[in-house]
mmCIF file of C-alpha atoms and ligand atoms in Angstrom:
data_model
loop_
_atom_site.group_PDB
_atom_site.id
_atom_site.type_symbol
_atom_site.label_atom_id
_atom_site.label_comp_id
_atom_site.label_asym_id
_atom_site.label_seq_id
_atom_site.Cartn_x
_atom_site.Cartn_y
_atom_site.Cartn_z
ATOM 1 C CA MET Q 237 0.056 0.065 -0.044
ATOM 2 C CA THR Q 238 1.357 3.551 -0.990
ATOM 3 C CA GLU Q 239 1.728 6.067 1.501
ATOM 4 C CA GLN Q 240 -1.093 8.157 -0.497
ATOM 5 C CA GLN Q 241 -3.373 5.118 0.291
ATOM 6 C CA LYS Q 242 -2.639 4.830 3.766
ATOM 7 C CA ILE Q 243 -3.787 8.067 4.359
ATOM 8 C CA GLU Q 244 -6.798 7.994 2.323
ATOM 9 C CA ARG Q 245 -8.331 4.772 3.000
ATOM 10 C CA ALA Q 246 -11.948 5.169 2.035
ATOM 11 C CA GLU Q 247 -14.793 4.801 4.649
ATOM 12 C CA GLU Q 248 -16.183 1.494 3.251
ATOM 13 C CA ASP Q 249 -12.596 -0.014 3.837
ATOM 14 C CA THR Q 250 -11.929 0.744 7.069
ATOM 15 C CA VAL Q 251 -14.194 -2.259 8.384
ATOM 16 C CA ALA Q 252 -14.029 -5.826 6.473
ATOM 17 C CA PHE Q 253 -16.282 -8.559 6.944
ATOM 18 C CA THR Q 254 -17.160 -12.010 5.669
ATOM 19 C CA VAL Q 255 -19.823 -14.347 6.416
ATOM 20 C CA GLU Q 256 -19.226 -17.997 6.605
ATOM 21 C CA ASP Q 257 -21.075 -21.058 7.929
ATOM 22 C CA GLY Q 258 -23.452 -18.874 10.206
ATOM 23 C CA MET Q 259 -20.350 -16.583 11.728
ATOM 24 C CA ALA Q 260 -19.966 -13.082 10.694
ATOM 25 C CA TRP Q 261 -16.192 -12.176 11.108
ATOM 26 C CA VAL Q 262 -15.861 -8.258 11.470
ATOM 27 C CA LYS Q 263 -12.456 -6.792 11.029
ATOM 28 C CA PHE Q 264 -11.278 -3.477 12.386
ATOM 29 C CA ASN Q 265 -9.446 -2.526 8.896
ATOM 30 C CA ARG Q 266 -6.771 0.042 9.355
ATOM 31 C CA PRO Q 267 -3.810 -2.058 10.126
ATOM 32 C CA GLU Q 268 -1.257 0.616 8.898
ATOM 33 C CA LYS Q 269 -2.953 2.534 11.938
ATOM 34 C CA ARG Q 270 -3.166 -0.291 14.318
ATOM 35 C CA ASN Q 271 -6.780 -0.118 13.813
ATOM 36 C CA CYS Q 272 -7.371 2.825 15.648
ATOM 37 C CA MET Q 273 -11.038 4.259 15.561
ATOM 38 C CA SER Q 274 -11.455 7.229 13.145
ATOM 39 C CA PRO Q 275 -15.153 8.857 12.644
ATOM 40 C CA LYS Q 276 -14.992 7.189 9.177
ATOM 41 C CA LEU Q 277 -14.326 3.610 10.850
ATOM 42 C CA ASN Q 278 -16.968 4.346 13.602
ATOM 43 C CA ARG Q 279 -19.359 5.369 11.031
ATOM 44 C CA ARG Q 280 -18.659 2.144 8.934
ATOM 45 C CA MET Q 281 -18.720 -0.198 11.870
ATOM 46 C CA LYS Q 282 -22.239 0.948 12.909
ATOM 47 C CA ALA Q 283 -23.480 0.338 9.355
ATOM 48 C CA VAL Q 284 -21.996 -3.131 9.103
ATOM 49 C CA LEU Q 285 -23.225 -4.004 12.501
ATOM 50 C CA GLU Q 286 -26.773 -2.988 11.499
ATOM 51 C CA GLU Q 287 -26.336 -4.737 8.199
ATOM 52 C CA LEU Q 288 -25.482 -7.957 9.697
ATOM 53 C CA GLU Q 289 -27.838 -8.041 12.731
ATOM 54 C CA PHE Q 290 -31.018 -9.504 11.182
ATOM 55 C CA ARG Q 291 -29.734 -11.692 8.438
ATOM 56 C CA ASP Q 292 -30.834 -15.200 8.831
ATOM 57 C CA ASP Q 293 -27.277 -16.406 7.709
ATOM 58 C CA VAL Q 294 -25.614 -15.012 10.591
ATOM 59 C CA LYS Q 295 -25.993 -16.668 14.102
ATOM 60 C CA VAL Q 296 -22.681 -15.416 15.761
ATOM 61 C CA LEU Q 297 -20.580 -12.152 15.472
ATOM 62 C CA VAL Q 298 -17.010 -12.005 15.924
ATOM 63 C CA LEU Q 299 -15.154 -8.776 15.796
ATOM 64 C CA THR Q 300 -11.583 -9.041 15.423
ATOM 65 C CA GLY Q 301 -8.499 -6.880 13.927
ATOM 66 C CA GLU Q 302 -6.539 -7.236 10.882
ATOM 67 C CA GLY Q 303 -2.965 -7.236 11.105
ATOM 68 C CA ASP Q 304 -1.073 -6.937 14.813
ATOM 69 C CA ALA Q 305 -3.727 -4.943 16.466
ATOM 70 C CA TRP Q 306 -7.461 -5.387 17.727
ATOM 71 C CA THR Q 307 -7.801 -1.697 17.915
ATOM 72 C CA ALA Q 308 -5.069 0.842 19.240
ATOM 73 C CA GLY Q 309 -8.038 2.989 20.649
ATOM 74 C CA MET Q 310 -9.504 6.099 19.323
ATOM 75 C CA ASP Q 311 -7.432 7.825 16.348
ATOM 76 C CA LEU Q 312 -5.651 10.725 18.064
ATOM 77 C CA LYS Q 313 -5.450 12.584 14.854
ATOM 78 C CA GLU Q 314 -8.803 12.061 13.238
ATOM 79 C CA TYR Q 315 -10.876 11.354 16.144
ATOM 80 C CA PHE Q 316 -9.331 14.189 18.547
ATOM 81 C CA ARG Q 317 -7.434 16.746 16.993
ATOM 82 C CA GLU Q 318 -8.891 17.114 13.644
ATOM 83 C CA THR Q 319 -12.360 16.999 15.078
ATOM 84 C CA GLU Q 320 -11.697 19.287 17.941
ATOM 85 C CA ALA Q 321 -10.524 21.910 15.590
ATOM 86 C CA LEU Q 322 -14.032 21.951 14.003
ATOM 87 C CA GLY Q 323 -15.524 23.022 17.431
ATOM 88 C CA LEU Q 324 -18.203 21.548 20.005
ATOM 89 C CA GLY Q 325 -20.529 20.418 17.260
ATOM 90 C CA ALA Q 326 -18.170 18.101 15.489
ATOM 91 C CA VAL Q 327 -16.917 16.729 18.735
ATOM 92 C CA ARG Q 328 -20.362 15.764 19.600
ATOM 93 C CA LYS Q 329 -21.166 14.034 16.403
ATOM 94 C CA SER Q 330 -17.973 11.822 16.698
ATOM 95 C CA GLN Q 331 -18.577 10.977 20.011
ATOM 96 C CA ARG Q 332 -22.199 9.888 19.216
ATOM 97 C CA GLU Q 333 -20.854 8.120 16.264
ATOM 98 C CA SER Q 334 -18.399 6.129 18.195
ATOM 99 C CA TYR Q 335 -20.559 5.657 21.443
ATOM 100 C CA GLY Q 336 -23.602 4.756 19.114
ATOM 101 C CA TRP Q 337 -21.985 1.431 17.791
ATOM 102 C CA PHE Q 338 -20.580 0.570 21.251
ATOM 103 C CA GLU Q 339 -23.913 0.756 22.543
ATOM 104 C CA ARG Q 340 -25.434 -1.131 19.472
ATOM 105 C CA LEU Q 341 -22.912 -3.933 20.225
ATOM 106 C CA ARG Q 342 -23.866 -4.209 24.058
ATOM 107 C CA TRP Q 343 -27.544 -4.916 23.009
ATOM 108 C CA TYR Q 344 -26.848 -6.715 19.796
ATOM 109 C CA GLU Q 345 -29.653 -9.318 18.558
ATOM 110 C CA LYS Q 346 -26.751 -12.036 18.002
ATOM 111 C CA PRO Q 347 -24.225 -13.365 20.179
ATOM 112 C CA THR Q 348 -20.884 -11.575 20.286
ATOM 113 C CA ILE Q 349 -17.296 -12.572 20.528
ATOM 114 C CA ALA Q 350 -14.405 -10.322 20.837
ATOM 115 C CA MET Q 351 -11.227 -12.142 19.345
ATOM 116 C CA ILE Q 352 -8.546 -9.999 20.416
ATOM 117 C CA ASN Q 353 -5.442 -10.887 18.653
ATOM 118 C CA GLY Q 354 -3.132 -7.754 19.695
ATOM 119 C CA TRP Q 355 -3.109 -4.167 21.122
ATOM 120 C CA CYS Q 356 -6.271 -3.187 22.742
ATOM 121 C CA PHE Q 357 -6.531 0.294 24.165
ATOM 122 C CA GLY Q 358 -8.541 2.993 25.490
ATOM 123 C CA GLY Q 359 -11.547 3.521 23.404
ATOM 124 C CA GLY Q 360 -11.256 0.122 22.399
ATOM 125 C CA TYR Q 361 -12.518 -1.130 25.910
ATOM 126 C CA GLY Q 362 -16.186 0.259 24.591
ATOM 127 C CA PRO Q 363 -16.593 -2.442 22.117
ATOM 128 C CA LEU Q 364 -14.473 -5.085 24.138
ATOM 129 C CA PHE Q 365 -17.157 -4.620 26.855
ATOM 130 C CA GLY Q 366 -19.963 -4.230 24.116
ATOM 131 C CA CYS Q 367 -18.963 -8.036 22.829
ATOM 132 C CA ASP Q 368 -20.718 -10.964 25.118
ATOM 133 C CA ILE Q 369 -17.650 -13.060 25.465
ATOM 134 C CA ALA Q 370 -13.852 -11.990 25.114
ATOM 135 C CA ILE Q 371 -11.388 -14.330 23.763
ATOM 136 C CA ALA Q 372 -7.527 -13.097 23.452
ATOM 137 C CA SER Q 373 -4.153 -14.198 22.477
ATOM 138 C CA GLU Q 374 -2.026 -14.660 25.591
ATOM 139 C CA ASP Q 375 0.346 -12.003 24.347
ATOM 140 C CA ALA Q 376 -2.182 -9.370 23.257
ATOM 141 C CA GLN Q 377 -1.632 -5.996 25.120
ATOM 142 C CA PHE Q 378 -4.522 -4.244 26.963
ATOM 143 C CA GLY Q 379 -4.054 -0.846 27.967
ATOM 144 C CA LEU Q 380 -5.635 2.375 29.694
ATOM 145 C CA SER Q 381 -2.953 4.672 28.051
ATOM 146 C CA GLU Q 382 -5.173 7.636 28.458
ATOM 147 C CA ILE Q 383 -2.940 8.825 31.626
ATOM 148 C CA ASN Q 384 0.202 8.489 29.480
ATOM 149 C CA TRP Q 385 -1.055 11.285 27.335
ATOM 150 C CA GLY Q 386 -2.739 13.513 29.680
ATOM 151 C CA ILE Q 387 -6.610 12.615 29.564
ATOM 152 C CA LEU Q 388 -8.813 10.392 31.682
ATOM 153 C CA PRO Q 389 -10.356 7.193 30.489
ATOM 154 C CA GLY Q 390 -13.623 8.467 28.968
ATOM 155 C CA GLY Q 391 -15.790 6.863 26.119
ATOM 156 C CA GLY Q 392 -16.733 4.320 28.743
ATOM 157 C CA ALA Q 393 -13.381 2.812 29.193
ATOM 158 C CA SER Q 394 -13.346 3.456 33.215
ATOM 159 C CA LYS Q 395 -16.676 2.142 33.610
ATOM 160 C CA VAL Q 396 -15.735 -0.993 31.659
ATOM 161 C CA ALA Q 397 -12.544 -1.259 33.780
ATOM 162 C CA GLN Q 398 -14.488 -0.813 37.221
ATOM 163 C CA GLU Q 399 -17.170 -3.225 36.179
ATOM 164 C CA LEU Q 400 -15.279 -5.757 34.982
ATOM 165 C CA MET Q 401 -11.939 -5.697 37.156
ATOM 166 C CA PRO Q 402 -11.393 -5.898 40.977
ATOM 167 C CA PHE Q 403 -11.496 -2.176 41.916
ATOM 168 C CA ARG Q 404 -7.908 -2.301 43.322
ATOM 169 C CA LYS Q 405 -6.903 -3.695 40.132
ATOM 170 C CA ALA Q 406 -8.915 -1.337 37.820
ATOM 171 C CA MET Q 407 -7.713 1.831 39.912
ATOM 172 C CA TYR Q 408 -4.005 0.707 39.492
ATOM 173 C CA HIS Q 409 -4.399 -0.019 35.724
ATOM 174 C CA ALA Q 410 -6.132 3.312 35.117
ATOM 175 C CA MET Q 411 -3.624 5.436 36.959
ATOM 176 C CA MET Q 412 -0.372 3.682 36.033
ATOM 177 C CA GLY Q 413 -0.992 3.323 32.387
ATOM 178 C CA GLU Q 414 0.984 0.037 32.328
ATOM 179 C CA ASN Q 415 -0.094 -2.767 29.757
ATOM 180 C CA LEU Q 416 -1.762 -6.175 30.915
ATOM 181 C CA THR Q 417 -1.016 -8.953 28.709
ATOM 182 C CA GLY Q 418 -3.858 -11.317 27.622
ATOM 183 C CA LYS Q 419 -3.141 -13.773 30.507
ATOM 184 C CA GLN Q 420 -3.143 -11.041 33.188
ATOM 185 C CA ALA Q 421 -6.357 -9.413 31.527
ATOM 186 C CA GLU Q 422 -8.011 -12.944 32.009
ATOM 187 C CA GLU Q 423 -6.763 -12.909 35.458
ATOM 188 C CA GLN Q 424 -8.108 -9.643 36.256
ATOM 189 C CA GLY Q 425 -11.616 -10.151 34.760
ATOM 190 C CA LEU Q 426 -11.098 -7.772 31.566
ATOM 191 C CA ILE Q 427 -11.727 -10.771 29.357
ATOM 192 C CA THR Q 428 -13.175 -14.246 29.507
ATOM 193 C CA GLU Q 429 -10.242 -16.382 28.521
ATOM 194 C CA ALA Q 430 -6.605 -16.060 27.213
ATOM 195 C CA VAL Q 431 -5.268 -18.624 24.580
ATOM 196 C CA PRO Q 432 -2.064 -19.061 23.010
ATOM 197 C CA ALA Q 433 -1.844 -16.931 19.917
ATOM 198 C CA GLU Q 434 -1.794 -20.225 17.427
ATOM 199 C CA LYS Q 435 -4.917 -21.337 19.423
ATOM 200 C CA LEU Q 436 -6.953 -18.114 19.219
ATOM 201 C CA LYS Q 437 -9.251 -18.799 15.978
ATOM 202 C CA GLU Q 438 -9.627 -22.435 16.888
ATOM 203 C CA ARG Q 439 -11.014 -21.331 20.396
ATOM 204 C CA VAL Q 440 -13.103 -18.956 19.107
ATOM 205 C CA LEU Q 441 -14.591 -21.567 16.339
ATOM 206 C CA GLU Q 442 -15.070 -23.948 19.130
ATOM 207 C CA ILE Q 443 -17.246 -21.202 20.962
ATOM 208 C CA CYS Q 444 -18.935 -20.147 17.973
ATOM 209 C CA GLU Q 445 -19.907 -23.859 17.096
ATOM 210 C CA ALA Q 446 -21.384 -24.279 20.816
ATOM 211 C CA LEU Q 447 -23.494 -20.719 20.481
ATOM 212 C CA LYS Q 448 -24.906 -22.036 17.036
ATOM 213 C CA LYS Q 449 -26.527 -24.966 18.426
ATOM 214 C CA LYS Q 450 -28.275 -23.193 21.117
ATOM 215 C CA ASP Q 451 -31.934 -21.558 20.753
ATOM 216 C CA THR Q 452 -31.278 -18.270 19.349
ATOM 217 C CA HIS Q 453 -34.221 -16.537 21.047
ATOM 218 C CA ALA Q 454 -33.254 -17.954 24.531
ATOM 219 C CA LEU Q 455 -29.461 -16.529 23.912
ATOM 220 C CA ARG Q 456 -30.818 -13.069 23.136
ATOM 221 C CA ALA Q 457 -32.960 -13.090 26.109
ATOM 222 C CA THR Q 458 -29.979 -14.442 28.437
ATOM 223 C CA LYS Q 459 -27.502 -11.824 27.308
ATOM 224 C CA TRP Q 460 -30.040 -8.960 27.792
ATOM 225 C CA THR Q 461 -30.914 -10.426 30.970
ATOM 226 C CA MET Q 462 -27.378 -10.720 32.319
ATOM 227 C CA ARG Q 463 -26.411 -7.128 31.267
ATOM 228 C CA ARG Q 464 -29.525 -5.578 32.862
ATOM 229 C CA MET Q 465 -28.902 -7.400 36.108
ATOM 230 C CA VAL Q 466 -25.512 -5.400 36.564
ATOM 231 C CA ASP Q 467 -27.456 -1.907 38.010
ATOM 232 C CA MET Q 468 -30.655 -3.989 39.332
ATOM 233 C CA THR Q 469 -31.553 -4.716 43.017
ATOM 234 C CA TYR Q 470 -32.319 -8.288 43.653
ATOM 235 C CA ASP Q 471 -35.934 -8.014 43.502
ATOM 236 C CA ASN Q 472 -36.168 -5.776 40.434
ATOM 237 C CA GLY Q 473 -33.950 -8.321 38.912
ATOM 238 C CA LEU Q 474 -36.315 -11.112 39.678
ATOM 239 C CA GLU Q 475 -39.229 -9.149 38.271
ATOM 240 C CA TYR Q 476 -37.163 -8.276 34.954
ATOM 241 C CA GLN Q 477 -36.477 -12.181 34.616
ATOM 242 C CA ILE Q 478 -40.087 -12.946 35.128
ATOM 243 C CA ARG Q 479 -40.984 -10.534 32.261
ATOM 244 C CA ALA Q 480 -38.180 -11.389 30.124
ATOM 245 C CA GLN Q 481 -39.058 -15.051 30.201
ATOM 246 C CA GLU Q 482 -42.645 -14.545 29.628
ATOM 247 C CA ALA Q 483 -41.643 -12.202 26.671
ATOM 248 C CA LEU Q 484 -39.391 -14.899 25.289
ATOM 249 C CA HIS Q 485 -42.374 -17.132 24.936
ATOM 250 C CA SER Q 486 -43.973 -14.813 22.404
ATOM 251 C CA PHE Q 487 -40.755 -15.224 20.220
ATOM 252 C CA GLY Q 488 -41.178 -18.962 20.138
ATOM 253 C CA GLY Q 489 -39.827 -19.595 23.424
ATOM 254 C CA ALA Q 490 -43.056 -21.808 24.858
ATOM 255 C CA ALA Q 491 -42.364 -24.273 21.862
ATOM 256 C CA ALA Q 492 -38.753 -24.439 22.240
ATOM 257 C CA ARG Q 493 -39.163 -24.963 26.009
ATOM 258 C CA LYS Q 494 -41.598 -27.680 25.683
ATOM 259 C CA GLU Q 495 -39.539 -29.539 22.960
ATOM 260 C CA ALA Q 496 -36.754 -29.517 25.040
ATOM 261 C CA THR Q 497 -38.469 -30.723 28.204
ATOM 262 C CA ARG Q 498 -40.062 -33.390 26.090
ATOM 263 C CA GLN Q 499 -36.210 -34.422 24.747
ATOM 264 C CA PHE Q 500 -35.058 -34.867 28.158
ATOM 265 C CA LEU Q 501 -38.180 -36.240 30.143
ATOM 266 C CA ASP Q 502 -39.730 -38.399 27.419
ATOM 267 C CA GLU Q 503 -37.267 -39.047 24.764
ATOM 268 C CA LYS Q 504 -34.449 -39.008 27.030
ATOM 269 C CA SER Q 505 -32.218 -38.124 24.198
ATOM 270 C CA PHE Q 506 -30.244 -35.301 25.977
ATOM 271 C CA LYS Q 507 -29.241 -33.943 29.505
ATOM 272 C CA PRO Q 508 -29.595 -30.194 30.110
ATOM 273 C CA GLY Q 509 -26.746 -30.477 32.531
ATOM 274 C CA LEU Q 510 -24.631 -31.906 29.992
ATOM 275 C CA GLY Q 511 -25.173 -30.097 26.539
ATOM 276 C CA THR Q 512 -28.148 -28.537 24.510
ATOM 277 C CA PHE Q 513 -31.372 -30.014 22.945
ATOM 278 C CA ASP Q 514 -31.827 -30.375 19.269
ATOM 279 C CA THR Q 515 -33.188 -27.098 18.151
ATOM 280 C CA SER Q 516 -33.998 -28.369 14.666
ATOM 281 C CA LYS Q 517 -37.088 -30.528 16.108
ATOM 282 C CA VAL Q 518 -38.637 -27.275 17.424
ATOM 283 C CA LYS Q 519 -42.273 -26.825 15.779
ATOM 284 C CA ALA Q 520 -43.009 -23.335 14.936
HETATM 285 N N1 ACO M 823 -4.452 7.306 16.873
HETATM 286 C C1 ACO M 823 -3.672 7.644 15.821
HETATM 287 N N2 ACO M 823 -2.848 7.008 14.945
HETATM 288 C C2 ACO M 823 -2.369 5.828 15.948
HETATM 289 C C3 ACO M 823 -2.873 5.180 16.819
HETATM 290 C C4 ACO M 823 -4.097 6.194 17.248
HETATM 291 N N3 ACO M 823 -4.647 5.607 18.663
HETATM 292 N N4 ACO M 823 -2.154 4.295 17.254
HETATM 293 C C5 ACO M 823 -1.239 3.916 16.360
HETATM 294 N N5 ACO M 823 -1.384 4.999 15.026
HETATM 295 C C6 ACO M 823 -0.670 5.056 14.052
HETATM 296 C C7 ACO M 823 0.707 5.958 14.257
HETATM 297 O O1 ACO M 823 0.719 7.134 14.500
HETATM 298 C C8 ACO M 823 1.416 5.363 13.115
HETATM 299 O O2 ACO M 823 1.167 6.345 11.942
HETATM 300 P P1 ACO M 823 2.255 6.823 10.977
HETATM 301 O O3 ACO M 823 2.541 5.272 10.254
HETATM 302 O O4 ACO M 823 1.441 7.838 10.006
HETATM 303 O O5 ACO M 823 3.513 7.005 11.564
HETATM 304 C C9 ACO M 823 0.859 4.138 12.795
HETATM 305 O O6 ACO M 823 -0.245 3.980 13.360
HETATM 306 C C10 ACO M 823 1.522 2.895 13.342
HETATM 307 O O7 ACO M 823 1.788 3.042 14.684
HETATM 308 P P2 ACO M 823 3.285 2.740 15.189
HETATM 309 O O8 ACO M 823 3.216 3.667 16.492
HETATM 310 O O9 ACO M 823 4.184 3.076 14.476
HETATM 311 O O10 ACO M 823 3.218 1.330 15.707
HETATM 312 P P3 ACO M 823 3.946 0.331 16.477
HETATM 313 O O11 ACO M 823 3.646 -1.037 16.359
HETATM 314 O O12 ACO M 823 5.140 0.693 16.903
HETATM 315 O O13 ACO M 823 3.120 0.678 18.009
HETATM 316 C C11 ACO M 823 1.047 0.863 19.230
HETATM 317 C C12 ACO M 823 1.873 0.201 18.376
HETATM 318 C C13 ACO M 823 1.880 0.516 20.909
HETATM 319 C C14 ACO M 823 -0.266 0.760 19.424
HETATM 320 C C15 ACO M 823 1.465 2.600 19.259
HETATM 321 O O14 ACO M 823 0.867 2.816 18.046
HETATM 322 C C16 ACO M 823 0.561 3.409 20.255
HETATM 323 O O15 ACO M 823 0.932 3.656 21.404
HETATM 324 N N6 ACO M 823 -0.605 3.958 19.643
HETATM 325 C C17 ACO M 823 -1.574 4.555 20.522
HETATM 326 C C18 ACO M 823 -2.208 3.534 21.788
HETATM 327 C C19 ACO M 823 -3.112 4.553 22.405
HETATM 328 O O16 ACO M 823 -2.769 5.268 23.512
HETATM 329 N N7 ACO M 823 -4.400 4.764 21.998
HETATM 330 C C20 ACO M 823 -5.204 5.638 22.687
HETATM 331 C C21 ACO M 823 -5.861 5.225 24.026
HETATM 332 S S1 ACO M 823 -6.877 6.377 24.516
HETATM 333 C C22 ACO M 823 -8.526 6.542 23.760
HETATM 334 O O17 ACO M 823 -8.890 5.539 22.972
HETATM 335 C C23 ACO M 823 -9.562 7.459 24.024
#
């Protein structure tokens, strides 16, 4: 790629995606800029996520990065310096574009997996948290580097660290600007699991295959319920769970549950404690 092309990557080329065998593989696609998030990338990512969300051939979405980064956070040039030079209106617009797709991802209609293949900094914690499951390479690097260039961890990053990590670890992480390896990020709760780099895709595929076999409506209801519980009291949580289960019934949940119960109690063809029922036998 020439220097000129590097600078002028078209908006539609800032995100790449393919759909194969029920899996959408979405990539931050600015490897020459360590996949940092520019306004163009943020707009494109929202469009791609929306395009994929209701496709019948997409059962699971994986978010990963081209090259040796997942994402190096917000683009200090295009997202911060150049936008700030245009005034408050431009700043708010580009904040809304980025927070908008992080939010879309948090409440996505399909299960999502972050496959963290390398650098993950600052603003990258928004989509990291947005994904339901996060699997990283052991040698990936995670950093709240904001403090290293004189800002606080905004755009959701402080909330993500406080939400996922033990408080003492989160505070140290935010104040010191030292990176964590994938392994450390796993130990501190920031991600689900770290695996050797050469096993990363294999492990993500394994999880995708397992998720693909689950009842899709029950998965949606489960991920939303888990996220809603974070700021609910026990009693409000119980109430929400009752209502969400009842709502699930109107999306085919009643039939799925009846069939699963039949397979366990009558057919004895599966055990819920050991695996998933055969969703292909659910009658609409
Ligand atoms: N914003 C803007 N440009 C970036 C960013 C970024 N966040 N990250 C990388 N780049 C650019 C570099 O300026 C460089 O551009 P150039 O080729 O035009 O000079 C190119 O990407 C390659 O980056 P290098 O620094 O040369 O790559 P290297 O592999 O040596 O280092 C690293 C990678 C450690 C990720 C480094 O690029 C870095 O520190 N990036 C910034 C990370 C960061 O702190 N992000 C902001 C977090 S705070 C927030 O998101 C709000």
